[in-house]
Structures are given as structure tokens and as C-alpha cells.
PDB file of C-alpha atoms in Angstrom:
ATOM      1  CA  MET M1371     -39.407  13.796  11.416  1.00  0.00           C
ATOM      2  CA  ILE M1372     -42.632  15.328  12.793  1.00  0.00           C
ATOM      3  CA  PHE M1373     -42.794  17.693   9.813  1.00  0.00           C
ATOM      4  CA  LYS M1374     -42.520  14.727   7.440  1.00  0.00           C
ATOM      5  CA  ILE M1375     -45.326  12.823   9.192  1.00  0.00           C
ATOM      6  CA  VAL M1376     -47.615  15.860   9.303  1.00  0.00           C
ATOM      7  CA  SER M1377     -46.915  16.618   5.634  1.00  0.00           C
ATOM      8  CA  LEU M1378     -47.727  13.048   4.600  1.00  0.00           C
ATOM      9  CA  LEU M1379     -50.925  13.041   6.681  1.00  0.00           C
ATOM     10  CA  LEU M1380     -51.969  16.295   5.020  1.00  0.00           C
ATOM     11  CA  ALA M1381     -51.177  14.770   1.632  1.00  0.00           C
ATOM     12  CA  ALA M1382     -53.457  11.824   2.483  1.00  0.00           C
ATOM     13  CA  TYR M1383     -56.217  14.273   3.442  1.00  0.00           C
ATOM     14  CA  PHE M1384     -55.866  16.158   0.150  1.00  0.00           C
ATOM     15  CA  ILE M1385     -55.856  12.919  -1.864  1.00  0.00           C
ATOM     16  CA  PHE M1386     -59.071  11.893  -0.132  1.00  0.00           C
ATOM     17  CA  ALA M1387     -60.586  15.367  -0.674  1.00  0.00           C
ATOM     18  CA  GLY M1388     -59.710  15.218  -4.369  1.00  0.00           C
ATOM     19  CA  ALA M1389     -60.991  11.674  -4.803  1.00  0.00           C
ATOM     20  CA  VAL M1390     -64.446  12.459  -3.413  1.00  0.00           C
ATOM     21  CA  GLN M1391     -64.903  15.259  -5.949  1.00  0.00           C
ATOM     22  CA  TYR M1392     -65.696  12.796  -8.777  1.00  0.00           C
ATOM     23  CA  ASN M1393     -69.460  13.246  -8.281  1.00  0.00           C
ATOM     24  CA  ASP M1394     -69.316  17.022  -7.788  1.00  0.00           C
ATOM     25  CA  PRO M1395     -71.001  19.189 -10.440  1.00  0.00           C
ATOM     26  CA  ASP M1396     -67.663  20.964 -11.043  1.00  0.00           C
ATOM     27  CA  PRO M1397     -64.989  18.394 -10.129  1.00  0.00           C
ATOM     28  CA  LEU M1398     -61.999  19.272 -12.272  1.00  0.00           C
ATOM     29  CA  HIS M1399     -60.784  22.475 -10.677  1.00  0.00           C
ATOM     30  CA  TRP M1400     -61.391  21.091  -7.184  1.00  0.00           C
ATOM     31  CA  MET M1401     -59.515  17.904  -7.991  1.00  0.00           C
ATOM     32  CA  LEU M1402     -56.680  19.992  -9.407  1.00  0.00           C
ATOM     33  CA  LEU M1403     -56.510  22.119  -6.249  1.00  0.00           C
ATOM     34  CA  TYR M1404     -56.587  19.154  -3.874  1.00  0.00           C
ATOM     35  CA  PHE M1405     -54.248  16.880  -5.824  1.00  0.00           C
ATOM     36  CA  THR M1406     -51.674  19.634  -6.350  1.00  0.00           C
ATOM     37  CA  SER M1407     -51.932  20.454  -2.638  1.00  0.00           C
ATOM     38  CA  ALA M1408     -51.249  16.771  -1.929  1.00  0.00           C
ATOM     39  CA  LEU M1409     -48.275  16.842  -4.299  1.00  0.00           C
ATOM     40  CA  ALA M1410     -46.879  19.913  -2.541  1.00  0.00           C
ATOM     41  CA  CYS M1411     -47.194  18.161   0.829  1.00  0.00           C
ATOM     42  CA  ILE M1412     -45.463  15.027  -0.456  1.00  0.00           C
ATOM     43  CA  LEU M1413     -42.650  17.065  -2.006  1.00  0.00           C
ATOM     44  CA  ALA M1414     -42.283  19.078   1.204  1.00  0.00           C
ATOM     45  CA  ALA M1415     -42.050  15.880   3.264  1.00  0.00           C
ATOM     46  CA  PHE M1416     -38.953  14.973   1.248  1.00  0.00           C
ATOM     47  CA  ASP M1417     -37.673  18.570   1.036  1.00  0.00           C
ATOM     48  CA  LYS M1418     -38.261  18.682  -2.725  1.00  0.00           C
ATOM     49  CA  ASP M1419     -40.938  21.381  -2.787  1.00  0.00           C
ATOM     50  CA  LYS M1420     -40.449  24.432  -4.961  1.00  0.00           C
ATOM     51  CA  LEU M1421     -41.768  27.958  -4.497  1.00  0.00           C
ATOM     52  CA  PRO M1422     -43.365  28.267  -7.980  1.00  0.00           C
ATOM     53  CA  LEU M1423     -45.665  25.302  -7.233  1.00  0.00           C
ATOM     54  CA  LEU M1424     -46.609  26.806  -3.880  1.00  0.00           C
ATOM     55  CA  TYR M1425     -47.334  30.180  -5.502  1.00  0.00           C
ATOM     56  CA  ALA M1426     -49.546  28.503  -8.112  1.00  0.00           C
ATOM     57  CA  ILE M1427     -51.540  26.667  -5.442  1.00  0.00           C
ATOM     58  CA  ILE M1428     -51.898  29.839  -3.378  1.00  0.00           C
ATOM     59  CA  GLY M1429     -53.346  31.498  -6.488  1.00  0.00           C
ATOM     60  CA  MET M1430     -55.720  28.593  -7.183  1.00  0.00           C
ATOM     61  CA  ALA M1431     -56.941  28.507  -3.572  1.00  0.00           C
ATOM     62  CA  GLY M1432     -57.373  32.282  -3.577  1.00  0.00           C
ATOM     63  CA  ILE M1433     -59.524  32.112  -6.697  1.00  0.00           C
ATOM     64  CA  GLU M1434     -61.691  29.368  -5.178  1.00  0.00           C
ATOM     65  CA  ILE M1435     -62.065  31.319  -1.944  1.00  0.00           C
ATOM     66  CA  ALA M1436     -63.107  34.423  -3.874  1.00  0.00           C
ATOM     67  CA  ALA M1437     -65.640  32.390  -5.868  1.00  0.00           C
ATOM     68  CA  THR M1438     -67.256  30.823  -2.794  1.00  0.00           C
ATOM     69  CA  VAL M1439     -66.968  33.474  -0.075  1.00  0.00           C
ATOM     70  CA  ASP M1440     -70.495  34.837  -0.652  1.00  0.00           C
ATOM     71  CA  GLY M1441     -71.978  31.381  -0.119  1.00  0.00           C
ATOM     72  CA  PHE M1442     -69.918  30.940   3.033  1.00  0.00           C
ATOM     73  CA  PHE M1443     -71.232  34.221   4.447  1.00  0.00           C
ATOM     74  CA  ASP M1444     -74.783  33.200   3.484  1.00  0.00           C
ATOM     75  CA  TRP M1445     -74.260  30.033   5.510  1.00  0.00           C
ATOM     76  CA  LEU M1446     -72.965  32.064   8.452  1.00  0.00           C
ATOM     77  CA  LYS M1447     -76.129  34.193   8.337  1.00  0.00           C
ATOM     78  CA  THR M1448     -78.384  31.124   8.617  1.00  0.00           C
ATOM     79  CA  GLY M1449     -76.497  30.039  11.717  1.00  0.00           C
ATOM     80  CA  ASN M1450     -78.372  26.819  12.397  1.00  0.00           C
ATOM     81  CA  GLU M1451     -77.117  24.144   9.990  1.00  0.00           C
ATOM     82  CA  ASN M1452     -74.137  21.869  10.394  1.00  0.00           C
ATOM     83  CA  LEU M1453     -72.100  22.461   7.263  1.00  0.00           C
ATOM     84  CA  ILE M1454     -70.699  18.944   7.266  1.00  0.00           C
ATOM     85  CA  THR M1455     -73.901  16.951   7.757  1.00  0.00           C
ATOM     86  CA  ALA M1456     -76.500  19.220   6.113  1.00  0.00           C
ATOM     87  CA  LYS M1457     -77.940  17.960   2.836  1.00  0.00           C
ATOM     88  CA  MET M1458     -77.196  20.004  -0.246  1.00  0.00           C
ATOM     89  CA  SER M1459     -80.117  21.260  -2.290  1.00  0.00           C
ATOM     90  CA  ASP M1460     -80.963  23.855  -4.910  1.00  0.00           C
ATOM     91  CA  GLU M1461     -82.741  25.856  -2.201  1.00  0.00           C
ATOM     92  CA  LYS M1462     -79.567  25.943  -0.080  1.00  0.00           C
ATOM     93  CA  PRO M1463     -76.606  26.550  -2.396  1.00  0.00           C
ATOM     94  CA  TYR M1464     -74.694  27.995   0.553  1.00  0.00           C
ATOM     95  CA  ILE M1465     -74.156  24.467   1.904  1.00  0.00           C
ATOM     96  CA  GLU M1466     -72.016  23.462  -1.081  1.00  0.00           C
ATOM     97  CA  LEU M1467     -70.377  26.879  -1.325  1.00  0.00           C
ATOM     98  CA  GLY M1468     -69.565  26.899   2.390  1.00  0.00           C
ATOM     99  CA  ARG M1469     -67.940  23.495   2.140  1.00  0.00           C
ATOM    100  CA  GLU M1470     -65.993  24.545  -0.927  1.00  0.00           C
ATOM    101  CA  PHE M1471     -64.871  27.747   0.795  1.00  0.00           C
ATOM    102  CA  LEU M1472     -63.570  25.815   3.804  1.00  0.00           C
ATOM    103  CA  GLY M1473     -61.824  23.266   1.583  1.00  0.00           C
ATOM    104  CA  ALA M1474     -60.036  26.006  -0.327  1.00  0.00           C
ATOM    105  CA  LEU M1475     -59.194  27.766   2.946  1.00  0.00           C
ATOM    106  CA  ILE M1476     -57.649  24.583   4.354  1.00  0.00           C
ATOM    107  CA  SER M1477     -55.569  24.237   1.197  1.00  0.00           C
ATOM    108  CA  LEU M1478     -54.495  27.878   1.410  1.00  0.00           C
ATOM    109  CA  VAL M1479     -53.492  27.626   5.077  1.00  0.00           C
ATOM    110  CA  VAL M1480     -51.459  24.459   4.502  1.00  0.00           C
ATOM    111  CA  ILE M1481     -49.697  25.823   1.434  1.00  0.00           C
ATOM    112  CA  VAL M1482     -48.914  29.153   3.125  1.00  0.00           C
ATOM    113  CA  TRP M1483     -47.429  27.117   5.987  1.00  0.00           C
ATOM    114  CA  LEU M1484     -45.262  25.226   3.485  1.00  0.00           C
ATOM    115  CA  TRP M1485     -44.315  28.506   1.803  1.00  0.00           C
ATOM    116  CA  TYR M1486     -43.403  30.066   5.166  1.00  0.00           C
ATOM    117  CA  ARG M1487     -40.863  27.356   5.908  1.00  0.00           C
ATOM    118  CA  LYS M1488     -39.503  27.429   2.334  1.00  0.00           C
ATOM    119  CA  ARG M1489     -39.499  31.178   1.650  1.00  0.00           C
ATOM    120  CA  PRO M1490     -36.223  32.916   0.955  1.00  0.00           C
ATOM    121  CA  LYS M1491     -34.672  34.252   4.137  1.00  0.00           C
ATOM    122  CA  ASN M1492     -33.253  37.772   4.101  1.00  0.00           C
ATOM    123  CA  SER M1493     -29.725  37.821   5.395  1.00  0.00           C
ATOM    124  CA  LYS M1494     -28.674  40.914   7.323  1.00  0.00           C
TER     125      LYS M1494
END
């Protein structure tokens, strides 16, 4: 029961994260990542999730992480701005990239968690 509640709460988070991407300069791939992550959480809550979907999301999140990791490290080097409340600007692209990196990382962690509980078990 706790797993179901947590999965549905995570799905709500991912739906919200996807919905707020509408005004992003590159919304489609972020919406796809977040909405498919939400779908995976909903399916997992009802024990209907499938490994191929989880593998696809892991791949999508990995690509997004790879695309934004430099910006995240640039943000870490500055060390004095709150990533959540700082205003984005052309002079500070690391703000957007840092946020995107963390969003993809959250998706990856959640989906790996779902994969871990669903993965094939080796019988000895």
C-alpha cells in the first residue's frame, strides 16, 4: 500500500513537472521524459509496469543528464546561487541547465528504483 501511494505521489510530481514545461524553450523532450516517468509510476502503482518502458526512460534520462551535466558543474563552480529561486538569463545558462540536470536525475533515480523492484531475479 505504501508503494502504491509513493508511486502515485511521484506520478503527480512528474505530471506537474511536465505541465510546467509548456513555456520552456525546448519543451517537447522534457515533457516526454516527465510524462513517461509519470506513466511508469502509475503503471507501477497498479503492478502493470513493464521493463521495456523503464529501459526507455532510463535511456532518455541518461541522454538529458549527459546534455546538461556541464551546466550543472558550472553552477556548482559559482557556488552562491539558489538553483530553484535564481532567475534564468542568457548570462547564466547554468541556471536552466542545472535545473534540467536535476530534473533528469530525479527521473533517473525514480525509474531505476522502479526497475530494481521489477528486474528479473536470478534463481539459484
